[in-house]
XYZ file of C-alpha atoms in Angstrom:
623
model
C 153.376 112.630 103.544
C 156.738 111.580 104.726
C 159.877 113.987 103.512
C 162.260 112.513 100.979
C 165.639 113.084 100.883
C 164.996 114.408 97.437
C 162.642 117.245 98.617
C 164.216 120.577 99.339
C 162.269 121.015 102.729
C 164.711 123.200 104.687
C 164.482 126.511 102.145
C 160.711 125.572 101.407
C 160.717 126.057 105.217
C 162.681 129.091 105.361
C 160.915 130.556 102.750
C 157.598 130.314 103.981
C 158.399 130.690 107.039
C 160.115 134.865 106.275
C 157.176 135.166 104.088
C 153.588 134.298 105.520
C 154.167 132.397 108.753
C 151.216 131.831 111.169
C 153.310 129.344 113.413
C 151.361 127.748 116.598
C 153.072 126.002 119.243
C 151.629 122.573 120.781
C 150.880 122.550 124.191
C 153.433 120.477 124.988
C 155.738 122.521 122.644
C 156.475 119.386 120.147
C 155.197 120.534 117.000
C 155.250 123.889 115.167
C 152.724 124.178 111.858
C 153.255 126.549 109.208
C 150.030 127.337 107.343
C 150.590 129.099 103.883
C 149.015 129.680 100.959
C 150.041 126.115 99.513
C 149.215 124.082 102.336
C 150.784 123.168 105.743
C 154.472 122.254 107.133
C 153.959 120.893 110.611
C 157.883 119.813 112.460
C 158.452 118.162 115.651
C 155.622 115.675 115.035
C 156.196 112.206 117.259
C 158.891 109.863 116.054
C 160.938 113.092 115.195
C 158.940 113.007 111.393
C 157.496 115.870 109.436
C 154.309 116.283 107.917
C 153.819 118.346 104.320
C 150.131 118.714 103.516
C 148.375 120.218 100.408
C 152.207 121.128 98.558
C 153.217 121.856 95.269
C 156.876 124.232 95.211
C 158.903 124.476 91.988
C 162.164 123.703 92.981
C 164.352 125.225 90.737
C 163.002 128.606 90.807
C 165.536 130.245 92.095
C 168.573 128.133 90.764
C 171.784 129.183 90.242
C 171.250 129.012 85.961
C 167.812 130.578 86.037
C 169.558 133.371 87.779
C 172.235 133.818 85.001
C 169.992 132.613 82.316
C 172.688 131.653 79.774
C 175.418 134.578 80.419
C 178.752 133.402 79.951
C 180.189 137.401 81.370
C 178.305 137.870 84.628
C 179.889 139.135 87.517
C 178.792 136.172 89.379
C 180.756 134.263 87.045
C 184.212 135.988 87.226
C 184.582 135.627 91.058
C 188.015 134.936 92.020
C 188.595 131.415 93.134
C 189.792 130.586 96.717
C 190.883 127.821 98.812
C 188.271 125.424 99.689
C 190.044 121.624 98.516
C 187.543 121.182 96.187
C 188.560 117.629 95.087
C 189.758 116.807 98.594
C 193.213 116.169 97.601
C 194.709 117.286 100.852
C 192.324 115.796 103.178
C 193.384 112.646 101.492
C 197.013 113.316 101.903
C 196.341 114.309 105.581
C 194.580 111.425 106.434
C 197.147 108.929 105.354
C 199.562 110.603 107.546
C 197.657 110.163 110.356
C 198.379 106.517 110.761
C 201.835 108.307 112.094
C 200.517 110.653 114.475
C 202.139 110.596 117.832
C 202.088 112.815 120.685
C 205.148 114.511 119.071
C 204.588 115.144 115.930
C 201.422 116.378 116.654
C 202.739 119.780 117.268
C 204.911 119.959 114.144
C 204.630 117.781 111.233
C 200.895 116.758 111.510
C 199.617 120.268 113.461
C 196.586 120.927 111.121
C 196.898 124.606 111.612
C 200.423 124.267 109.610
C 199.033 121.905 107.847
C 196.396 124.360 106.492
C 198.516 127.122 106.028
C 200.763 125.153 103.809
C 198.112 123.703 101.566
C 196.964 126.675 101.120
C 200.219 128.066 99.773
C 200.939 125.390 97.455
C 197.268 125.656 96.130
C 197.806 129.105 95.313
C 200.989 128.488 94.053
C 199.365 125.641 92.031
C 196.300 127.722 91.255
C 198.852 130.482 89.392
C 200.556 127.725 87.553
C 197.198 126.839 85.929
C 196.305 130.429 85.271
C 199.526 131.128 83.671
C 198.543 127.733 80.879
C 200.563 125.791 82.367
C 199.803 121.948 83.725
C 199.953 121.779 87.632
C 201.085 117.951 87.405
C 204.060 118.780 84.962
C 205.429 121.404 87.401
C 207.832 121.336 89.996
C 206.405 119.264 93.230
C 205.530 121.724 95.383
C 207.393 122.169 99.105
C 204.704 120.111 101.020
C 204.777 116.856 99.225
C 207.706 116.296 99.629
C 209.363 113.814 102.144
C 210.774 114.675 105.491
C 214.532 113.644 104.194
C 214.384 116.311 101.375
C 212.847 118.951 103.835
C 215.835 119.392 106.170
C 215.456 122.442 108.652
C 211.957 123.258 108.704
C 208.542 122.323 109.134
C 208.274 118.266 108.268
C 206.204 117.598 105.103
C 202.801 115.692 106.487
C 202.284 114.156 102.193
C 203.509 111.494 100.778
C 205.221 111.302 97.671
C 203.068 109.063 96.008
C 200.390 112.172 96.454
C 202.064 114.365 93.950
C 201.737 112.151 91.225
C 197.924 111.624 91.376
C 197.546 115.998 92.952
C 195.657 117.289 90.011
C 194.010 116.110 86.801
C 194.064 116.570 83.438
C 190.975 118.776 83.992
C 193.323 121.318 85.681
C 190.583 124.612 85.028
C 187.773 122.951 86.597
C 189.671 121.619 89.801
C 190.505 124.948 90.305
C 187.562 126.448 89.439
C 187.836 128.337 86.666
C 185.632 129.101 83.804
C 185.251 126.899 80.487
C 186.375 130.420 78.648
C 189.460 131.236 80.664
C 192.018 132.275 78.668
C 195.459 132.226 80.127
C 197.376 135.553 79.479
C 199.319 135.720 77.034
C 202.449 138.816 76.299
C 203.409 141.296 78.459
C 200.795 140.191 81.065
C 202.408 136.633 81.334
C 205.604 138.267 81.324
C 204.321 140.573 84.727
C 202.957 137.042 86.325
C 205.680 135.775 86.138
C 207.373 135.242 89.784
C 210.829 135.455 91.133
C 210.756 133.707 94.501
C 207.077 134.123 95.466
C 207.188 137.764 93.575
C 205.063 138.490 90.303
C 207.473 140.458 88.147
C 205.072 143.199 87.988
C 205.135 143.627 92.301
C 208.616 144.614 91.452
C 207.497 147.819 89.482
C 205.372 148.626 92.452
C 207.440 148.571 94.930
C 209.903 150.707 92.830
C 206.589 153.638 92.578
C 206.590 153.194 96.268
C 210.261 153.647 97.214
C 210.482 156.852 95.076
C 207.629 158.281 96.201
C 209.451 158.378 99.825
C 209.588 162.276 100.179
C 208.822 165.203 97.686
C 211.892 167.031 99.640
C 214.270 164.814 97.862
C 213.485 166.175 94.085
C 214.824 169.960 95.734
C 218.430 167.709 96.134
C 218.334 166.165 93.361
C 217.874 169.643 91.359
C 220.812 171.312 93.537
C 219.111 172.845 96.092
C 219.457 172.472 99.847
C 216.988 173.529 102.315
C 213.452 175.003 101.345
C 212.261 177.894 102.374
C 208.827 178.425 103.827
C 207.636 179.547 100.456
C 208.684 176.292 98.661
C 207.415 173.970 101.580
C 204.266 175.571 101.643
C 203.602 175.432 97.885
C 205.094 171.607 97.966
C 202.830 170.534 101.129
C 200.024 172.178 99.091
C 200.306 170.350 95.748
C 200.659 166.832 97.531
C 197.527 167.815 99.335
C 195.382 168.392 96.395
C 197.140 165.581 94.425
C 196.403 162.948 96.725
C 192.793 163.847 96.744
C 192.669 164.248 92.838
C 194.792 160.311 92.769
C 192.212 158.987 95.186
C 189.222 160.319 93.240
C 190.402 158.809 90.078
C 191.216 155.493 91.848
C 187.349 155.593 93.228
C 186.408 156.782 89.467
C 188.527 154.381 86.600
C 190.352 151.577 86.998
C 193.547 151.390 89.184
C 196.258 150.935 86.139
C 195.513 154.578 85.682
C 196.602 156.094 89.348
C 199.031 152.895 89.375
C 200.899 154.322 85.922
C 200.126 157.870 85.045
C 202.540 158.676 88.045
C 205.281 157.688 86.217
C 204.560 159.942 83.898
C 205.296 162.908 86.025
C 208.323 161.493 87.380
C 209.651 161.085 83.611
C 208.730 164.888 83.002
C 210.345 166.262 86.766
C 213.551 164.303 85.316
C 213.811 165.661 82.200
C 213.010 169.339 83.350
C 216.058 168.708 85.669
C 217.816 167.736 82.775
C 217.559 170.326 80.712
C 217.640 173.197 83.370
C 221.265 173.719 83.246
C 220.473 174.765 79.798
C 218.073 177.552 81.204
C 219.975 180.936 81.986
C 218.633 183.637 84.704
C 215.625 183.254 87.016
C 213.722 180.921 84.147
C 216.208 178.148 85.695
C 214.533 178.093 88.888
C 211.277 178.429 87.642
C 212.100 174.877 85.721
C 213.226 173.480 88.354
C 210.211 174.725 90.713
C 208.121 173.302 87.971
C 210.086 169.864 88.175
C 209.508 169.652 91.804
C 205.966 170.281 91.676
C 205.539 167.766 89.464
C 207.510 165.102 91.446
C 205.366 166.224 94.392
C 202.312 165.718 92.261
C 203.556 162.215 91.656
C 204.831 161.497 95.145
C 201.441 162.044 96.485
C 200.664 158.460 94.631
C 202.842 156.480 96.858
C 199.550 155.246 99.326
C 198.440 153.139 96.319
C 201.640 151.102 95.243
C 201.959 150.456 99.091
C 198.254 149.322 99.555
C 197.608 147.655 95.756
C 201.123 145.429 95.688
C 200.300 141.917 95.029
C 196.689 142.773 94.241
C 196.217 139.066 92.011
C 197.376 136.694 94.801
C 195.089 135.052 97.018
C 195.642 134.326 100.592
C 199.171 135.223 102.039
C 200.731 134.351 105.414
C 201.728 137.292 107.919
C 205.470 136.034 107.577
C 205.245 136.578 103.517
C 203.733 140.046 104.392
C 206.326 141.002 106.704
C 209.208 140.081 104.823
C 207.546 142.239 101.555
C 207.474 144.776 103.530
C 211.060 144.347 105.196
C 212.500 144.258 101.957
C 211.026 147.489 100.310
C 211.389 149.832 103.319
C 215.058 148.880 104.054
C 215.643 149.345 99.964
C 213.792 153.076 100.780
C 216.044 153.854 103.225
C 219.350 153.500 100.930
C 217.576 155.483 98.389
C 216.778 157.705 100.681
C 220.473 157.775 102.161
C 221.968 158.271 98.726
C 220.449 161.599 98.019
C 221.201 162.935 100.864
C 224.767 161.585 100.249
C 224.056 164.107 97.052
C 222.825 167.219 99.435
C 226.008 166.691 101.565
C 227.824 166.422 98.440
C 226.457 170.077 97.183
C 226.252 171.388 100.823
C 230.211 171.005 100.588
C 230.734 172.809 96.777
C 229.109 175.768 98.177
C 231.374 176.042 101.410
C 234.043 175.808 98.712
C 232.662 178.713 96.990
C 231.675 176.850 94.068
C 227.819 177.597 93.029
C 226.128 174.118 92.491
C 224.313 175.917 89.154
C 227.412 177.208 87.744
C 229.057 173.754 88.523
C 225.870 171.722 86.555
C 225.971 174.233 83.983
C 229.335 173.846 82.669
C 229.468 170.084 83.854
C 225.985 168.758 82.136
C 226.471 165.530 84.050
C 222.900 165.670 85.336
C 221.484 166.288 82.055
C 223.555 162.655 80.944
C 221.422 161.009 83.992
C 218.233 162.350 84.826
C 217.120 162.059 80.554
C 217.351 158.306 80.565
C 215.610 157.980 84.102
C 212.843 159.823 82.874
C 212.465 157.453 79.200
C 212.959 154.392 81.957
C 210.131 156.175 83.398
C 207.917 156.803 80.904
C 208.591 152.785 80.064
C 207.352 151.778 83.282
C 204.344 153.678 83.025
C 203.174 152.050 80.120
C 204.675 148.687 80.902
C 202.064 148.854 83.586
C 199.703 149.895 81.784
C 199.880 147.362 79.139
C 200.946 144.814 81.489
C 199.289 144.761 85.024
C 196.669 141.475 85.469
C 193.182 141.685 85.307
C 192.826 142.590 89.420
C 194.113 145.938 87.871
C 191.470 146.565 85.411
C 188.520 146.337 87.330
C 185.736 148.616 87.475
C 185.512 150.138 91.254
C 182.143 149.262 92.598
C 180.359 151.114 95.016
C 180.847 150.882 98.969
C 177.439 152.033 100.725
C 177.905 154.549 103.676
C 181.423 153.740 103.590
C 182.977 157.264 104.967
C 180.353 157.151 107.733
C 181.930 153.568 108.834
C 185.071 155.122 109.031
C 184.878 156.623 112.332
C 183.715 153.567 113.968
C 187.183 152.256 113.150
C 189.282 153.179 116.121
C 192.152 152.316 114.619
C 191.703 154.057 111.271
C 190.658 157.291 113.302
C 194.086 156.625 116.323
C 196.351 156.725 112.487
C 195.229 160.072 112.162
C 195.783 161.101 114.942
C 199.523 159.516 114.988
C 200.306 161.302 111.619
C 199.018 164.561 113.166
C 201.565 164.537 116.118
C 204.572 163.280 114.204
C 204.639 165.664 111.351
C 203.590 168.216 113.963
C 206.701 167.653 116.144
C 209.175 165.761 113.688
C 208.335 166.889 110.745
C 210.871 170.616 110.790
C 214.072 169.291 111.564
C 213.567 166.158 109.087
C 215.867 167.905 106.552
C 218.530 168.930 109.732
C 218.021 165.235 111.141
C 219.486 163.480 107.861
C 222.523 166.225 107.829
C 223.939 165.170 110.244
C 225.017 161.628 108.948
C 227.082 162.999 105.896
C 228.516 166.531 108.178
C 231.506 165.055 109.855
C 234.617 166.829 108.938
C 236.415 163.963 110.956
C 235.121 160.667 109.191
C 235.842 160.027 105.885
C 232.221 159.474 103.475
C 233.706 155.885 102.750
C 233.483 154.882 106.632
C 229.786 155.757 107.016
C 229.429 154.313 103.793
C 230.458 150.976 105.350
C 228.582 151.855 108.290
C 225.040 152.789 106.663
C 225.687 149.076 104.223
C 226.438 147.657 107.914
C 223.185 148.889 109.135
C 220.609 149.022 106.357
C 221.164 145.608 104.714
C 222.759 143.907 107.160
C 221.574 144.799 110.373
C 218.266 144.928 108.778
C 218.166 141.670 106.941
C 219.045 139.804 110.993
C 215.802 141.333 111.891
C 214.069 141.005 108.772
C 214.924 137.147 109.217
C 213.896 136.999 112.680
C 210.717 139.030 112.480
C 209.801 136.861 109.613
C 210.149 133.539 111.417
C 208.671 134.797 114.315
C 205.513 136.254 112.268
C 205.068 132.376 110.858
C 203.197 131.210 114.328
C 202.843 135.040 115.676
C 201.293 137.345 113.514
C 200.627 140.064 116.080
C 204.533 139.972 116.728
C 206.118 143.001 114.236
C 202.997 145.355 115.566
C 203.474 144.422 119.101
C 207.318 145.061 118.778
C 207.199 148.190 116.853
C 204.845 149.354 119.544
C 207.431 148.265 122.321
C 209.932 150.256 121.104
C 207.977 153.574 121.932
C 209.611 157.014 120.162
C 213.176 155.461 117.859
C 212.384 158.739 115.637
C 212.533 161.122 118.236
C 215.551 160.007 120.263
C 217.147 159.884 116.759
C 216.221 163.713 115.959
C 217.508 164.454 119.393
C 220.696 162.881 119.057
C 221.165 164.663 115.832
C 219.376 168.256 115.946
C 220.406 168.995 119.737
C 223.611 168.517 119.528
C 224.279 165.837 121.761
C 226.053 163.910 118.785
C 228.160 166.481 117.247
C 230.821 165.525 119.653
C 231.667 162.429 121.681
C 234.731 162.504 123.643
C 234.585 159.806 125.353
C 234.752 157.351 122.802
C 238.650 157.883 122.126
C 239.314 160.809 119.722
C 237.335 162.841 116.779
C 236.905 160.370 114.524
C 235.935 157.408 116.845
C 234.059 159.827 118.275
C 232.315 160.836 114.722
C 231.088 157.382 113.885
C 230.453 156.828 117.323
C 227.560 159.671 117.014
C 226.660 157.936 113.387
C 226.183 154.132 114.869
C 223.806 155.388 117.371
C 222.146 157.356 114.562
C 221.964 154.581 111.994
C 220.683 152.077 114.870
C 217.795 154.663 116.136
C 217.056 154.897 111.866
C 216.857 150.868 111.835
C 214.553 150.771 114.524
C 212.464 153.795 113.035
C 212.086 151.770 110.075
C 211.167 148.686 112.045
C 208.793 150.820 114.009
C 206.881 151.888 110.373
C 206.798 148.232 109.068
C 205.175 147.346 112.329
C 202.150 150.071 112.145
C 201.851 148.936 108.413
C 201.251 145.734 109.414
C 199.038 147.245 111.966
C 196.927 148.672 108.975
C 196.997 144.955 106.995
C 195.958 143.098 109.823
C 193.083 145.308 111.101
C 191.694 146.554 107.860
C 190.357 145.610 104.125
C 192.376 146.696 101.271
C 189.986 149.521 100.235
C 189.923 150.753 103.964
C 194.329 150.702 103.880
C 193.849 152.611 100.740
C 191.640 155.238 101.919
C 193.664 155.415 105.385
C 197.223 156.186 103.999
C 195.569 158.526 100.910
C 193.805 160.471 104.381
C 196.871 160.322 106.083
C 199.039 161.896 103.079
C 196.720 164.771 103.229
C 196.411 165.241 107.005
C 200.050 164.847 107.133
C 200.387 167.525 104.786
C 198.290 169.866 106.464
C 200.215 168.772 109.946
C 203.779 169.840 108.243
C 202.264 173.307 106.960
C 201.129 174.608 110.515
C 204.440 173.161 112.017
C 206.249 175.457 109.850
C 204.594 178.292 110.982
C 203.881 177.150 114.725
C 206.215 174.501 115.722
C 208.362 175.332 118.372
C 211.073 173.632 116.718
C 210.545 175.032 113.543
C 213.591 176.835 113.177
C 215.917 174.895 115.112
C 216.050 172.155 117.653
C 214.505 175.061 120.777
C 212.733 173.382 123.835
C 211.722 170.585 122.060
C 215.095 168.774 121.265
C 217.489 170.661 123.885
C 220.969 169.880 124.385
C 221.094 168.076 127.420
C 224.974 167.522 127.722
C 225.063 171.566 128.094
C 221.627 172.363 129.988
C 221.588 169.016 131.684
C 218.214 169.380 134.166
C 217.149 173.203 132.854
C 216.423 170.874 129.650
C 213.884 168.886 130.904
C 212.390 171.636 132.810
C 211.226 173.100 129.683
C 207.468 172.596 128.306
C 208.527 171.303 124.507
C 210.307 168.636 125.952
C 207.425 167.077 127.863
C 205.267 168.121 125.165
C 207.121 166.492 121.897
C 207.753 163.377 124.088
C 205.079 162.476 125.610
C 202.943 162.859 122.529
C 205.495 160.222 120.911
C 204.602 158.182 124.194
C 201.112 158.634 123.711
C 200.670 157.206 120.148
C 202.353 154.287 121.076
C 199.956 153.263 124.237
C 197.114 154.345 121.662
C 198.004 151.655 118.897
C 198.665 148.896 121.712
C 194.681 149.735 123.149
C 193.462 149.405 119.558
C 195.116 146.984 118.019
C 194.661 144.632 120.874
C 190.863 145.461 120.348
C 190.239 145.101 116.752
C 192.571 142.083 115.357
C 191.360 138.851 114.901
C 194.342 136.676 116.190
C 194.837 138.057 119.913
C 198.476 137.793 121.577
């Protein structure tokens, strides 16, 4: 009998065909039969027809509602939606456009790549108005529907205005496909969805647990201490190595609001031992304020999963958004970073005074005045995130078969390692010397470099921030190419500093030219450092899954804390600059005769040529 359009032929095929197949071919190869149990399917007959004999198929057997069978809860059901123009709203607004297209605009206004990335955006954007209970048509109009004359200075709209008044009905949950029981959120969760310029409220919090989680050496300033001994570093390096595998275990095991806001927890109890250990007489005080640094440590070793798990409810976002989130929070970690060390300098010059830092916090309780309410804002944010973080948060993890055993077929997962093993290796000893030497000029005043590091870190950094970002818009493999271009920035920097190259610099016109002199090279190697680490994060995002990023930086945390123990004890640099950062102004050529040198450098050399091989091999959108 002839096929009717009605008849669902092609996975009656399919199905019989994976199941029982006994498939002939014609002689002159123009029909194939299928003989099954319930008759015969016979294609390629003459006239380009096929022939059913003999058969009866329920066709609803395997339907979509016979599968779920009345649930209203199944997983199948709470899938998150993504772009697919489901009521062809943009095709329609491209296609009217098109009456326009020239050989011009055809690379611009009417490109359908931009096009696509920019209806994609405003659905999104769209999509979160909905979810938030809100009616898409009474919003704002979105950026692309509106005309060429309002968008001055970038890409031109391809919609018409007309568009936005007919873009989404009253129906707004089932355009965007969500469930007849979707309830918008409603308290602190609407509060965290809330966005500032394309950021929920709540990414905010995040990316505050991921700039203080920077370094665990920072907590030893903060409490009045500088330098560690070997003892400390070891016991430090140790705790942030079991922590991070105790964090990731309990991200695999509950739900991620628990590693994403028990950590602040810890940091409220490191600041309010630090607050009341100028309280604490004899050796108990140092005890405390061990205690408070183990437990930032502890905390610290969370930082992988605010970096990995930021803006875990959106749906798809451009490179150029990713770049410029990550811009922002790393050049905000470096100030933070900066200021406490602004702090160590600060104590470093009591005690050349003579004046004990305890004895000074013990009769001057300022700390205790400033460290108690940072750990109750703490403690807030903990359970601000707890009580507030969207439903992406409070997900059951699932299970990912043979996943460890995939991980060493990813290059690029396995060439990470390997970077993280040869920087904390070489770089890792004279970190604490390395940031020194900004704040140890007797020559500049603090204001000056001050001015200097504000010159650098925000605006320096915002130039490139705003041209990286641009340029990631049509080039996505741009901030990882560049950041592998520019080859060892940390290194040169420790060797300006540590060696002793910088120290003095005669020849820029007197000691305290010459002092800020040595600091602008400094700052610029640090802004280039920091461009460097956006670039192999973005490395990470482009390459790998969100779990995989997770797993990679959590791995790294504890190989890198591994790498920093033996370079403590077997470093050649680990008590000073030696062969590996010599002073070349003094030894000029006997310098780079020496083994460390080669050794430190061209290991910094060699990661760089490894990323460039990999990522060039494993992401999608080749240069």
């Amino acid at each position: 009998m002839p096929v009717t359009p009605e008849f669902p032929i092609s996975s009656v095929a399919r199905d019989f065909a994976a199941n029982s197949p006994t498939a002939t071919s014609a002689q002159a190869r123009q029909t194939t039969t299928f003989e099954t149990r319930r008759g015969t399917i016979t294609f390629g007959l003459p006239g380009g027809t096929t022939s059913v004999e003999h058969l009866t198929v329920n066709s609803n057997r395997f339907s979509y509602g016979t599968v779920l069978q009345g649930k209203v809860d199944s997983a199948l059901q709470n899938v998150e939606p993504f772009f697919t123009d489901p009521t062809g709203l943009y095709y329609k607004a491209f296609n009217s456009e098109l009456k326009d297209l020239t050989s011009n605009n055809s690379e611009d206004a009417l490109c359908i790549e931009t096009f696509l990335v920019m209806s994609e955006k405003d659905w999104y954007n769209r999509l979160h108005k909905v979810k938030m209970g809100k009616r898409a048509s009474r919003a704002r109009p979105a950026s692309i529907f509106q005309t060429p004359q309002r968008r001055q200075g970038s890409v031109v709209s391809i919609f018409n205005e007309n568009v936005e008044s007919a873009a989404v009905p009253d129906n707004s949950a089932e355009q965007y496909l969500l469930k007849e029981q979707y309830k918008p959120p409603t308290g602190l969760k609407k509060l965290l969805l809330r966005r500032a310029r394309q950021w929920p409220f709540y990414s905010f919090l995040l990316a505050f647990g991921q700039i203080i989680a920077a370094n665990s050496y920072q907590v030893t300033l903060i409490s009045g201490q500088v330098g560690q001994s070997a003892g400390k570093l070891y016991a430090i390096a140790s705790i942030y190595l079991v922590t991070s595998i105790l964090w990731w275990t309990l991200f695999r095991t509950l739900k991620s609001i628990y590693v994403l806001s028990i950590p602040f927890g810890f940091y409220g109890l490191a600041f309010l031992l630090l607050g009341i250990a100028p309280y604490v007489k004899g050796l108990s005080r140092t005890w405390v304020q061990n205690v408070a640094t183990g437990l930032y440590a502890t905390a610290s070793s969370s930082g992988a999963f605010y970096f990995s798990l930021n803006f875990g409810s959106e749906g798809s976002v451009p490179v150029a958004t990713w770049s410029f989130r990550a811009c922002v929070i790393q050049g905000t970690q470096q100030i933070y970073v900066t200021v406490l060390w602004l702090w160590g300098n600060h104590l470093t010059r009591l005690n050349a005074q003579g004046i004990a830092a305890f004895t000074w916090q013990t009769y001057r309780p300022v700390l205790t005045g400033v460290t108690i309410p940072i750990a109750v804002m703490m403690w807030a944010i903990g359970i601000i995130l707890f009580l507030g973080l969207p439903d992406y948060y409070r997900q059951q993890p699932g299970q990912v078969p043979s996943f460890y055993a995939s991980i060493g077929r990813r290059k690029i997962i396995l060439w990470f390692f390997v970077a993280v093993i040869l920087q904390n290796y070489f770089l890792s000893a004279p970190f604490g010397r390395n940031w020194q030497y900004l704040w140890s000029s007797q020559h500049a005043p603090n204001y000056s470099i001050i001015l200097l590091v504000l010159c650098f870190f925000v605006l320096v950094w915002a130039l490139i921030l705003l041209i990286l970002a641009r340029l990631s818009v049509h080039h996505s493999w741009i901030i990882p190419i560049a950041a592998i271009g520019l080859g060892c920035p940390r290194w040169c920097q420790i060797l300006w500093a540590t060696s002793g190259m910088g120290t003095w610099v005669p020849w820029a016109g007197g000691p305290v030219a010459g002092a800020l002199t040595g600091r602008v090279l400094w700052l610029w190697l640090g802004v280039l450092d920091a461009v460097q680490g956006v670039g192999f994060g973005m490395i990470l995002l482009q390459t790998l899954t969100r779990f995989h990023v997770t797993f990679t930086l959590v791995a790294a945390q504890v190989l890198g804390s591994v790498s920093t123990m033996v370079a403590r004890a077997t470093a050649p640099d680990r008590d000073g600059p030696g062969t590996v950062f010599p002073n070349l102004v003094l030894f000029g050529g006997e310098g780079l005769r020496t083994v460390g040198w080669w050794t430190g450098l061209l290991f910094q050399i060699v990661i760089c040529l490894g990323f460039l091989k990999f990522f060039r091999k494993e992401q999608l959108q080749k240069p």
